[in-house]
Coordinates of C-alpha atoms and ligand atoms in Angstrom, one line a residue:
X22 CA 125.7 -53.6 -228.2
X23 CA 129.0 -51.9 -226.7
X24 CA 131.7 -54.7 -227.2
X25 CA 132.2 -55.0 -223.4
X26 CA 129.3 -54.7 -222.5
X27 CA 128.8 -58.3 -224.2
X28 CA 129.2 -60.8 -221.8
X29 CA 130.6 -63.5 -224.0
X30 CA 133.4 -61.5 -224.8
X31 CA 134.3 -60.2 -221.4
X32 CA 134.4 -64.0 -220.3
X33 CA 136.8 -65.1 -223.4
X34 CA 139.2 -61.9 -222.3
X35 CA 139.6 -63.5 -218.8
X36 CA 139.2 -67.3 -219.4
X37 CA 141.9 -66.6 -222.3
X38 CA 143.9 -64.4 -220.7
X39 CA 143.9 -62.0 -223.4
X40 CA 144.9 -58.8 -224.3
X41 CA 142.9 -58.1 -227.6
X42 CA 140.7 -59.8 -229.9
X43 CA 140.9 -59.2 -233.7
X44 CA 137.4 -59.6 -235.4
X45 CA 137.3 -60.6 -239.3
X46 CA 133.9 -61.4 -239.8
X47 CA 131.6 -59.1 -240.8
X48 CA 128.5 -60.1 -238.9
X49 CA 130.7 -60.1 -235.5
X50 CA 132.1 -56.5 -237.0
X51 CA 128.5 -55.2 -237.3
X52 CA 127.1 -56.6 -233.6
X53 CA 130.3 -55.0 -232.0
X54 CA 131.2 -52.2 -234.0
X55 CA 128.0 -50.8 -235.3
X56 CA 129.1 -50.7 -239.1
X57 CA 127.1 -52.0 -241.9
X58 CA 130.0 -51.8 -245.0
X59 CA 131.5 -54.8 -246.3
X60 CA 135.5 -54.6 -245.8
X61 CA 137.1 -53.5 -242.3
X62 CA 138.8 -55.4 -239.3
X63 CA 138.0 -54.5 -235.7
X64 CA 140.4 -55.0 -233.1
X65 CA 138.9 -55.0 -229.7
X66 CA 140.7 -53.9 -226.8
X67 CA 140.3 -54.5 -223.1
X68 CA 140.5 -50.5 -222.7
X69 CA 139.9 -49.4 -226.3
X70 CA 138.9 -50.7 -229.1
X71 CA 139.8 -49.7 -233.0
X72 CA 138.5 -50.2 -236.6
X73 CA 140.4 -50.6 -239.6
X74 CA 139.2 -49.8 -243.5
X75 CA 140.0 -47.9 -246.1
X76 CA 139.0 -45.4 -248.0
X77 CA 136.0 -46.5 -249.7
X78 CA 134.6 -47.3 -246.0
X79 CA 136.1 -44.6 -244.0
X80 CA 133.5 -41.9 -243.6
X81 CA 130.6 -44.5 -243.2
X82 CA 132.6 -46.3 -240.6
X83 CA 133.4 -42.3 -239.2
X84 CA 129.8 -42.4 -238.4
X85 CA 128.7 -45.6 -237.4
X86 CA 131.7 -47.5 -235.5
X87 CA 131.8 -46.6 -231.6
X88 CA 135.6 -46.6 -231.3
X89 CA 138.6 -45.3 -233.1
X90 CA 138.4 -45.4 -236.8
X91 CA 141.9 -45.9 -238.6
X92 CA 142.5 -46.0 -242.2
X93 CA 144.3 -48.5 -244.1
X94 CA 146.7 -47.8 -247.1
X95 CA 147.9 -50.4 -249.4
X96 CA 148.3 -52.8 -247.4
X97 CA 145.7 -53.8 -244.7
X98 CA 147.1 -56.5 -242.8
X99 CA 150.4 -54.3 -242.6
X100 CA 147.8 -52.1 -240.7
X101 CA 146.7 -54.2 -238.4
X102 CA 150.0 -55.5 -237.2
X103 CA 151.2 -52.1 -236.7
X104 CA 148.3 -51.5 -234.1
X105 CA 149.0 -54.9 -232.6
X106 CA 152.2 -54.0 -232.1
X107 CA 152.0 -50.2 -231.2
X108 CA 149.1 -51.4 -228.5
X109 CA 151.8 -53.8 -226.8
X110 CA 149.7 -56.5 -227.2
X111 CA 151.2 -59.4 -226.3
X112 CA 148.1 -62.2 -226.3
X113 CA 145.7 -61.7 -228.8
X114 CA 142.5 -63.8 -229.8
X115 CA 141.4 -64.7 -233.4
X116 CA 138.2 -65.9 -234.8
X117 CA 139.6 -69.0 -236.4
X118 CA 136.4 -69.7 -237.6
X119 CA 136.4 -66.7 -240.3
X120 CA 140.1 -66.1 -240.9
X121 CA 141.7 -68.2 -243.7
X122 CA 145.4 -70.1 -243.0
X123 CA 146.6 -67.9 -245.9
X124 CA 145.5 -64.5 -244.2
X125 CA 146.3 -65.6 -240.5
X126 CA 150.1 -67.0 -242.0
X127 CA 150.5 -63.5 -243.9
X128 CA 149.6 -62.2 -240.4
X129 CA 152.2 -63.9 -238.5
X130 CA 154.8 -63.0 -240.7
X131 CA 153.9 -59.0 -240.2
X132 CA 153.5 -59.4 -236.5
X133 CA 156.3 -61.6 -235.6
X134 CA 157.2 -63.1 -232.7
X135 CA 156.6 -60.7 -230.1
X136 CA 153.3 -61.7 -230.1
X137 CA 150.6 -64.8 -228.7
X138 CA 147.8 -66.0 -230.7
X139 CA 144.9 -67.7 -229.6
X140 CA 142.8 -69.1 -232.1
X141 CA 139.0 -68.9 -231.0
X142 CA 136.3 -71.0 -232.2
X143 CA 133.8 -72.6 -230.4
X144 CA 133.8 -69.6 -227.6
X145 CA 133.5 -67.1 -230.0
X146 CA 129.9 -69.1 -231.4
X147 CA 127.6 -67.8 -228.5
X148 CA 128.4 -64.1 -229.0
X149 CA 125.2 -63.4 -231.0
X150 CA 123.3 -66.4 -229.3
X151 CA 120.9 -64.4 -227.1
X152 CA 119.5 -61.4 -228.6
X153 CA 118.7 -57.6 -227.5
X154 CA 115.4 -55.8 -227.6
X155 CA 116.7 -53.7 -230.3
X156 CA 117.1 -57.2 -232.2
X157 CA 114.2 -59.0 -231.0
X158 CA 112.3 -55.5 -233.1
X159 CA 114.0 -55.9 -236.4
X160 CA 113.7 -59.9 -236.2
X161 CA 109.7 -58.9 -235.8
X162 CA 110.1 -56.6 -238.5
X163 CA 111.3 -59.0 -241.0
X164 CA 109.4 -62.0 -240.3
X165 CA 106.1 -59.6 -240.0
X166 CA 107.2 -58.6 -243.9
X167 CA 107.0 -62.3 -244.4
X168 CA 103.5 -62.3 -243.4
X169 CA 102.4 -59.6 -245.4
X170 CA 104.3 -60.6 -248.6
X171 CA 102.5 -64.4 -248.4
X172 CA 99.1 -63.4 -248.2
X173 CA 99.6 -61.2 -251.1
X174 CA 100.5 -63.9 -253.1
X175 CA 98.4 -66.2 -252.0
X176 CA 96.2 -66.1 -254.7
X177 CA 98.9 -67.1 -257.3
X178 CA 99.0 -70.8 -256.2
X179 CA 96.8 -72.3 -258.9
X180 CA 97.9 -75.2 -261.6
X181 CA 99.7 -74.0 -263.9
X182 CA 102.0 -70.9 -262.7
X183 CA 105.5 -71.8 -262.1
X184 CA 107.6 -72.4 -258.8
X185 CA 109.8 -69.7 -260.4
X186 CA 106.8 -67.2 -260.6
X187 CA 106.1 -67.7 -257.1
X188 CA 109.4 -66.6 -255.8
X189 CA 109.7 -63.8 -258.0
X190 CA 106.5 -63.0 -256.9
X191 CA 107.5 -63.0 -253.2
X192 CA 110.8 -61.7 -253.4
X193 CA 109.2 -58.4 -255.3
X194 CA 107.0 -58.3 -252.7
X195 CA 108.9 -58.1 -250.0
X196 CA 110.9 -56.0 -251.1
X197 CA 108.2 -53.5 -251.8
X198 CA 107.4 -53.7 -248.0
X199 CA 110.8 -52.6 -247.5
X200 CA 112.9 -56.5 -247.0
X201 CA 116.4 -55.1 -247.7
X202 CA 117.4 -58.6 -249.7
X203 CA 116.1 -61.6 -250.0
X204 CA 117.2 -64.1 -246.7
X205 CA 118.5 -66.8 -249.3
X206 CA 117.5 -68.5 -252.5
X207 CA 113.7 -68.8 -252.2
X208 CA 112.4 -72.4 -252.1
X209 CA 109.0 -72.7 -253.8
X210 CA 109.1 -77.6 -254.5
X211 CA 106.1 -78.5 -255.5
X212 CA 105.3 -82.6 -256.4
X213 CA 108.0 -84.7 -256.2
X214 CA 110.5 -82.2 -256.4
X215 CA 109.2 -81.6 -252.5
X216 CA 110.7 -84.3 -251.5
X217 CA 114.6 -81.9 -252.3
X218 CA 114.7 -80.3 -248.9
X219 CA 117.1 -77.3 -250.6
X220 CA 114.8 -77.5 -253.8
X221 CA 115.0 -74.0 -255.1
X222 CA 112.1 -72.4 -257.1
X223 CA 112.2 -74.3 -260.5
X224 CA 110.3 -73.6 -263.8
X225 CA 108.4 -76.1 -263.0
X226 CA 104.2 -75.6 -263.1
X227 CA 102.4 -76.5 -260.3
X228 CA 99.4 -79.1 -260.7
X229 CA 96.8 -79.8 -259.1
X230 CA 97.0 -82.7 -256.2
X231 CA 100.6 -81.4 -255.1
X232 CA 102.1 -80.4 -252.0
X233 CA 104.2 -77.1 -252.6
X234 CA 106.5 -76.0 -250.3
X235 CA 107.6 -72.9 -249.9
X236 CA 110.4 -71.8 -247.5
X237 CA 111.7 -68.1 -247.8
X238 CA 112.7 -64.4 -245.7
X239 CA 113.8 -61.7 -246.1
X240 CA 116.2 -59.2 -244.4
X241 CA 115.4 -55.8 -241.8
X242 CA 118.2 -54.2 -240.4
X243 CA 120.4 -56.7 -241.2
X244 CA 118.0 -59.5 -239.3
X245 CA 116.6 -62.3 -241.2
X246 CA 113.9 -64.0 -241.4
X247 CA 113.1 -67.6 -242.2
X248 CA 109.6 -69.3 -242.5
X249 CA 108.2 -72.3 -244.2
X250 CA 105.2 -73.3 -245.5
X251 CA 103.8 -76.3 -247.7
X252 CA 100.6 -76.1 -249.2
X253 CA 97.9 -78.8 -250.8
X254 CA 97.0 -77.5 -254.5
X255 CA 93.5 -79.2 -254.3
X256 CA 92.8 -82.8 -252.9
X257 CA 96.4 -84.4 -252.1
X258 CA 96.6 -88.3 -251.4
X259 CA 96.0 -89.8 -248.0
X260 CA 99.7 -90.4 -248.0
X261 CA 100.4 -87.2 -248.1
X262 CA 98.0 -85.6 -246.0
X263 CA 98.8 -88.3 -243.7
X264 CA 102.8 -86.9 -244.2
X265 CA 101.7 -83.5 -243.2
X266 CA 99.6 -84.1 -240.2
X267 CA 103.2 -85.6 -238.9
X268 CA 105.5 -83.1 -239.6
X269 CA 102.7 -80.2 -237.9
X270 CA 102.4 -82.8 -235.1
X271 CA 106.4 -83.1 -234.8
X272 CA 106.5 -79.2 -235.6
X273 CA 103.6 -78.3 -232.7
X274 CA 105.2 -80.8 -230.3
X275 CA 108.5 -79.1 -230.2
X276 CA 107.3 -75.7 -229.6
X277 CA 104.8 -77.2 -227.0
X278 CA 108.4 -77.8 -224.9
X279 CA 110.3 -75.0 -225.5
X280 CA 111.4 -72.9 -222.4
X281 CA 114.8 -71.8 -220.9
X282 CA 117.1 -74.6 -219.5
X283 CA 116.0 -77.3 -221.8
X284 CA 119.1 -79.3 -223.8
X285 CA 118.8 -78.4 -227.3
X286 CA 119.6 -82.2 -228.2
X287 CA 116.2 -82.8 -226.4
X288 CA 114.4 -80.5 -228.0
X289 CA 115.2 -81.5 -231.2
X290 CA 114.6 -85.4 -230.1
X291 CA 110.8 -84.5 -229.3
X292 CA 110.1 -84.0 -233.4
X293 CA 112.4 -86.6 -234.0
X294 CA 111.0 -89.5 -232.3
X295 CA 106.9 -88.3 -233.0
X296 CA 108.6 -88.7 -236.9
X297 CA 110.3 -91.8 -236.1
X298 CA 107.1 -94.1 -234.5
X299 CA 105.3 -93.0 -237.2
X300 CA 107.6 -94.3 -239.3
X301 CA 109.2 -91.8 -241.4
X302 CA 112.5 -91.4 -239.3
X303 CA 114.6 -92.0 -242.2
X304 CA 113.1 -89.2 -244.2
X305 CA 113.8 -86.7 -242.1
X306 CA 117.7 -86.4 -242.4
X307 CA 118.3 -82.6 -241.2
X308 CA 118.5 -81.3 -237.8
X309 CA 115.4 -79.2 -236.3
X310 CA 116.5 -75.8 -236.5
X311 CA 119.1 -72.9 -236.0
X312 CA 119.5 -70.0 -234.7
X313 CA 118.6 -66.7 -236.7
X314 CA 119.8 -63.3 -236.7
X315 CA 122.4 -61.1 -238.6
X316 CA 123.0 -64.4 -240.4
X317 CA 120.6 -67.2 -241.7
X318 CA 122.5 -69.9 -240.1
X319 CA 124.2 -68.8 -236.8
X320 CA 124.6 -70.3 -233.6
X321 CA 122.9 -72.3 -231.5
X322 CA 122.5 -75.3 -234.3
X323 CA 119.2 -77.2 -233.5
X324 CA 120.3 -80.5 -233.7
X325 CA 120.3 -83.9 -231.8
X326 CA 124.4 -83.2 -231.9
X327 CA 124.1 -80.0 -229.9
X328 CA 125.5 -79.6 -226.3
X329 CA 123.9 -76.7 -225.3
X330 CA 121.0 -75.6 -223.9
X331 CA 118.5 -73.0 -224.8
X332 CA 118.4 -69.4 -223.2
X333 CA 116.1 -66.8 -223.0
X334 CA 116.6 -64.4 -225.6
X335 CA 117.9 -67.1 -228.2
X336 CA 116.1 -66.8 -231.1
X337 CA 115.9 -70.4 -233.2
X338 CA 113.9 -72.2 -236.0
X339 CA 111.8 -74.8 -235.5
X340 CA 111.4 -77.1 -239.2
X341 CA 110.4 -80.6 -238.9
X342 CA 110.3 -81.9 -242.8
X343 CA 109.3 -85.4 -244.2
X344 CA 111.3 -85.9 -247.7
X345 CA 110.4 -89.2 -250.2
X346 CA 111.9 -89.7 -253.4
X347 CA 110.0 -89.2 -256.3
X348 CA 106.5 -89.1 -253.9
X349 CA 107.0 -85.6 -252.3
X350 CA 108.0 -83.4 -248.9
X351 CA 106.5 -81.9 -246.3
X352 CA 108.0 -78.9 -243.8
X353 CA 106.8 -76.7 -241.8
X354 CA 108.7 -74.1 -239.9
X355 CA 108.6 -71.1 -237.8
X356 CA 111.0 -68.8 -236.2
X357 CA 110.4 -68.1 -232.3
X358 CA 112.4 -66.3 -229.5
X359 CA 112.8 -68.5 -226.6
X360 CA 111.6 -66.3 -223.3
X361 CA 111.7 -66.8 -219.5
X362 CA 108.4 -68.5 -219.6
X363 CA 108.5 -70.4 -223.0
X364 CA 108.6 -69.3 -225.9
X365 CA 106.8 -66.5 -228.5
X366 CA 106.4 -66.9 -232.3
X367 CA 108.0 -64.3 -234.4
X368 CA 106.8 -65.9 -237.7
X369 CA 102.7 -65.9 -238.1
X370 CA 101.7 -67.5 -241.2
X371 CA 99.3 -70.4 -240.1
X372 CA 100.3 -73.9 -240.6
X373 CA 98.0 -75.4 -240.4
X374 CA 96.5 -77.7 -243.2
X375 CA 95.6 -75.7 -246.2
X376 CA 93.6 -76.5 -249.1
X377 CA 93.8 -74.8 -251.9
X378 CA 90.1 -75.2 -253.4
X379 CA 90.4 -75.2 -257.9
Ligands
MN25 MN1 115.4 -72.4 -241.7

């Protein structure tokens, strides 16, 4: 992705009137720029565009960053002004979003007067919304890795081994099929500690009777990937079978509607309301999804708050989850791409009800 060939951008550079836009966040720095390091600032131009690091960074961004590469001495925000102001910039955007009121303060201060900020936040969001092919490959890659990495443990989940076990387990495992890192803190909740929606893998021992939940991903290219699945050790309860066979109705709903055009807020009011006349709407607190890409968590939010609709290209989660105190949880969650006639799953471990026999 060039910078201007990005269509977000070119619309913020007219709607704004601006002349520049100074990136600080890494993940906007790697879509635009092309590099993969960890400390740099990339100021894009409507005519040029430049990248500033230092010396740790400077061959690396040499060979990855399509514009000019600068280096920084000392002081890197003194750097940065001095292209501001050598550029003639007089208007220049800011993602407010990522930039601290210390560092942007510090900033002002070096650039003075002669120049016009405008703080971005909500137009900056969409930039990564609707994803490439190049994307939609590593994206495919990672979540395929997820695939793999589950069925190889698989035969782990018996009484007795530990939640902790498990996402060792996995995490080694997918980074043997080459998962650069591990998407987040691996949740493996099993018995009542399902019913903790961000219940990371414990040393707690699985039993027999238990739901066990496990949510985890891994990372391809710099794409996550982000699945969900619970599983029954042996025979579970009624209840909870009963809690499951909602949250995969809710879950199967939701995809059922998914196509270009439709509001998110809708989308995410399909799972909510099958939840709800069932009876459980007050045990499912979170919102439905989010989008997924170079981060976990990035725009669009899949929520009943949301204001937008989807697109083709977006790529989103879709987790319905049923959460009682000291009973147990229930979610289920895949990771599609939203396409010009619906929608395709990236994510294919089944979901479906699974026992596991003892
Ligand atoms: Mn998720």
């Amino acid at each position: 992705m060039s910078e201007l060939e990005n269509r977000c951008l070119r619309e913020i550079f007219v709607a704004q009137k601006l002349d520049a836009i100074l990136i600080f966040g890494l993940p906007n720095i790697r879509y635009l720029s092309g590099f993969t390091g960890t400390d740099g600032v990339f100021l894009v131009g409507q005519t040029k565009s430049s990248f500033l690091t230092d010396s740790r960074y400077i061959s690396q961004a040499q060979k990855q960053v399509r514009a000019d590469v600068i280096q920084c001495y000392k002081n890197k925000l003194k750097a940065v002004a001095d292209e501001l102001l050598s550029n003639g910039y007089k208007r220049v955007g800011l993602d407010a979003e990522v930039v601290s009121v210390a560092l942007f303060e510090e900033l002002k201060a070096l650039v003075g007067d002669s120049l016009e900020w405008c703080l971005l936040s909500k137009q900056l969001q969409p930039l990564r919304g609707v994803k490439t092919k190049d994307e939609l490959v590593s994206l495919q890659a990672a979540a395929d890795l997820n695939f793999k990495a589950f069925q190889s443990v698989l035969p782990m989940f018996r009484p007795g081994v530990t939640e902790l076990e498990i996402a060792q387990e996995l995490e080694f495992s997918l980074k043997r099929l080459g998962g650069e890192a591990n998407a987040f803190d691996f949740i493996v909740a099993s018995g009542v500690r399902g019913a903790l929606p961000h219940g990371v893998a414990s040393a707690k021992q699985l039993q027999s009777g238990e739901l066990v939940t496990i949510d985890f991903g891994t990372i391809v290219n710099g794409y996550h990937s982000d699945e969900t699945v619970t599983l029954a050790i042996g025979n579970v309860d009624r209840n909870l079978r009963q809690i499951f066979d909602i949250v995969l109705e809710a879950h199967d709903s939701a995809l059922e509607v998914i196509r270009p055009g439709l509001q998110i807020s809708e989308l995410d009011a399909v799972a909510r309301e099958i939840i709800a006349h069932r009876g459980y709407g007050e045990y499912f607190g979170h919102g439905l999804g989010h989008g997924v890409g170079l981060e976990i968590h990035e725009y669009p939010a899949v929520s009943s708050r949301s204001d937008q609709c989807l697109v083709a290209g977006m790529v989103i989660t879709i987790e319905p989850g049923i959460y009682i105190s000291d009973t147990g949880g229930v979610r289920i969650e895949d990771t599609i791409v939203v396409t010009e006639e619906g929608y395709e799953k990236l994510t294919s471990i089944p979901k479906q009800f699974k026992q596991i026999n003892l």
